[in-house]
Amino acid sequence: AELRRRAFAAAEALFAQPEEHKRERLARLQPATNTGYAPVGLESLNRARPADLKEAFNLRRPELGLNNFAGCPNGYEETALELWRALELAARRYALACALALGLETDYFLRSLQRFDLCTLRMLHYPPCDPPAEGRGRQPVSSSAIRVGEHTDFG
């Protein structure tokens, strides 16, 4: 429960940074590594809709050496990596439990979790998107815009 609280607080601190800071100092999401920061409007998971109304920060297994935490708030890297380790351990335990429940060899699923090289931890933020009140100066949100477009995950 404490790690979950700290992870949410770290994500909140990351996404609360000024837009200019996030745009200029955070490593931009790299398709080749699937790591880094994706600002609001970068992604459109359903190409028939406007850009998704979310921002994200992706990280991968630390041993792969792909993560770049430059520009992140103090403590973000440590908390994110601690969360990664806890989730990796949970995934291994779940794989073992599934194998035992199905009467399979105990390492049946664990064999495919040796490297975690296809796994990504994605912290997401969905900013408010209600149409602005009269006179606020912002453009109203398109009626077809949604937080994240309909999609299926790969894998």
XYZ file of C-alpha atoms in Angstrom:
155
model
C 0.000 0.000 0.000
C 2.873 2.380 0.772
C 4.605 1.725 -2.557
C 1.324 2.242 -4.406
C 0.839 5.591 -2.643
C 4.393 6.683 -3.452
C 4.046 5.572 -7.096
C 0.868 7.609 -7.545
C 2.536 10.596 -5.855
C 5.599 10.259 -8.109
C 3.424 10.102 -11.231
C 1.407 13.083 -10.033
C 4.616 15.080 -9.494
C 5.892 14.127 -12.946
C 2.737 15.142 -14.786
C 2.254 18.300 -12.668
C 5.465 19.803 -14.028
C 4.995 22.808 -16.328
C 4.209 21.914 -19.947
C 7.353 23.679 -21.139
C 9.523 21.623 -18.772
C 7.926 18.354 -19.884
C 8.253 19.309 -23.551
C 11.882 20.439 -23.315
C 13.492 18.397 -20.534
C 11.818 14.977 -20.505
C 13.098 12.368 -22.943
C 10.493 12.078 -25.714
C 8.886 8.675 -26.267
C 11.081 6.661 -28.617
C 9.304 4.024 -30.724
C 12.516 1.977 -30.994
C 12.745 1.543 -27.204
C 9.162 2.322 -26.114
C 10.530 4.504 -23.325
C 10.119 8.170 -22.468
C 7.458 10.849 -22.276
C 4.450 11.106 -24.593
C 2.736 14.509 -24.332
C -1.010 15.012 -24.682
C -1.972 14.650 -28.320
C 1.095 12.661 -29.449
C -0.754 9.367 -29.752
C -3.936 8.399 -31.505
C -4.742 4.767 -30.867
C -7.812 4.982 -33.095
C -6.733 6.823 -36.246
C -10.383 7.642 -37.043
C -10.565 9.897 -33.955
C -8.656 13.011 -32.900
C -5.479 12.570 -30.843
C -5.842 10.856 -27.464
C -6.332 13.134 -24.449
C -3.645 11.600 -22.269
C 0.037 11.885 -21.493
C 2.317 9.013 -20.551
C 5.763 8.106 -19.300
C 7.060 4.652 -20.262
C 9.861 2.716 -18.675
C 11.236 -0.745 -19.223
C 13.203 -3.284 -17.250
C 16.209 -1.466 -15.751
C 18.670 -4.156 -16.871
C 17.902 -3.319 -20.514
C 19.532 0.112 -20.036
C 16.850 1.955 -22.038
C 15.313 4.289 -19.447
C 16.097 8.006 -19.400
C 14.894 9.849 -16.300
C 16.399 13.237 -17.184
C 14.001 16.014 -16.209
C 11.954 13.826 -13.864
C 11.209 15.114 -10.348
C 13.448 14.131 -7.442
C 12.647 10.623 -6.269
C 10.703 9.668 -9.406
C 13.361 7.316 -10.777
C 13.831 5.490 -7.474
C 10.088 5.032 -6.945
C 9.431 3.976 -10.547
C 12.201 1.369 -10.434
C 11.014 0.075 -7.071
C 7.528 -0.271 -8.557
C 8.990 -2.114 -11.561
C 10.755 -4.599 -9.264
C 7.577 -5.175 -7.210
C 5.503 -5.741 -10.357
C 8.092 -8.080 -11.837
C 8.055 -10.142 -8.644
C 4.233 -10.169 -8.657
C 4.211 -11.353 -12.286
C 6.602 -14.205 -11.456
C 4.478 -15.248 -8.468
C 1.317 -15.111 -10.586
C 2.962 -17.235 -13.288
C 3.914 -19.826 -10.663
C 0.411 -19.804 -9.145
C -1.198 -20.309 -12.570
C 1.092 -23.238 -13.354
C 0.334 -24.879 -10.003
C -3.411 -24.320 -10.400
C -3.338 -25.936 -13.844
C -1.194 -28.872 -12.740
C 1.699 -27.858 -15.005
C 5.411 -27.818 -14.317
C 6.115 -25.016 -11.848
C 8.274 -23.138 -14.354
C 5.863 -23.591 -17.288
C 4.988 -19.877 -17.517
C 8.119 -18.611 -15.776
C 10.240 -19.795 -18.722
C 8.705 -17.062 -20.867
C 9.378 -14.408 -18.188
C 13.145 -14.682 -18.085
C 13.973 -11.306 -19.656
C 10.794 -9.181 -19.400
C 12.125 -7.542 -22.570
C 8.640 -7.077 -24.061
C 7.181 -5.478 -20.930
C 6.560 -1.774 -20.369
C 5.484 0.081 -17.245
C 3.370 3.000 -18.423
C 2.354 5.784 -16.079
C -0.628 7.648 -17.515
C -2.308 10.971 -16.832
C -5.686 11.936 -18.264
C -5.980 15.725 -17.874
C -9.413 17.316 -17.456
C -11.120 17.639 -20.809
C -14.502 19.151 -20.017
C -15.298 22.061 -22.337
C -14.032 25.305 -20.755
C -16.347 27.821 -19.182
C -17.266 30.851 -21.267
C -14.465 33.415 -21.541
C -11.616 31.139 -20.444
C -9.742 31.472 -23.733
C -9.244 27.756 -24.434
C -10.729 26.008 -27.414
C -13.552 23.594 -26.616
C -12.660 19.929 -26.811
C -13.859 18.223 -29.967
C -17.014 16.189 -29.411
C -15.278 13.184 -30.984
C -12.171 13.411 -28.774
C -11.875 10.819 -26.030
C -9.225 9.973 -23.458
C -7.873 7.030 -25.424
C -9.141 5.604 -28.682
C -10.535 2.112 -28.993
C -7.718 -0.344 -29.561
C -6.332 -3.771 -28.823
C -2.983 -4.289 -27.160
C -0.353 -6.167 -29.095
C 1.424 -9.257 -27.902
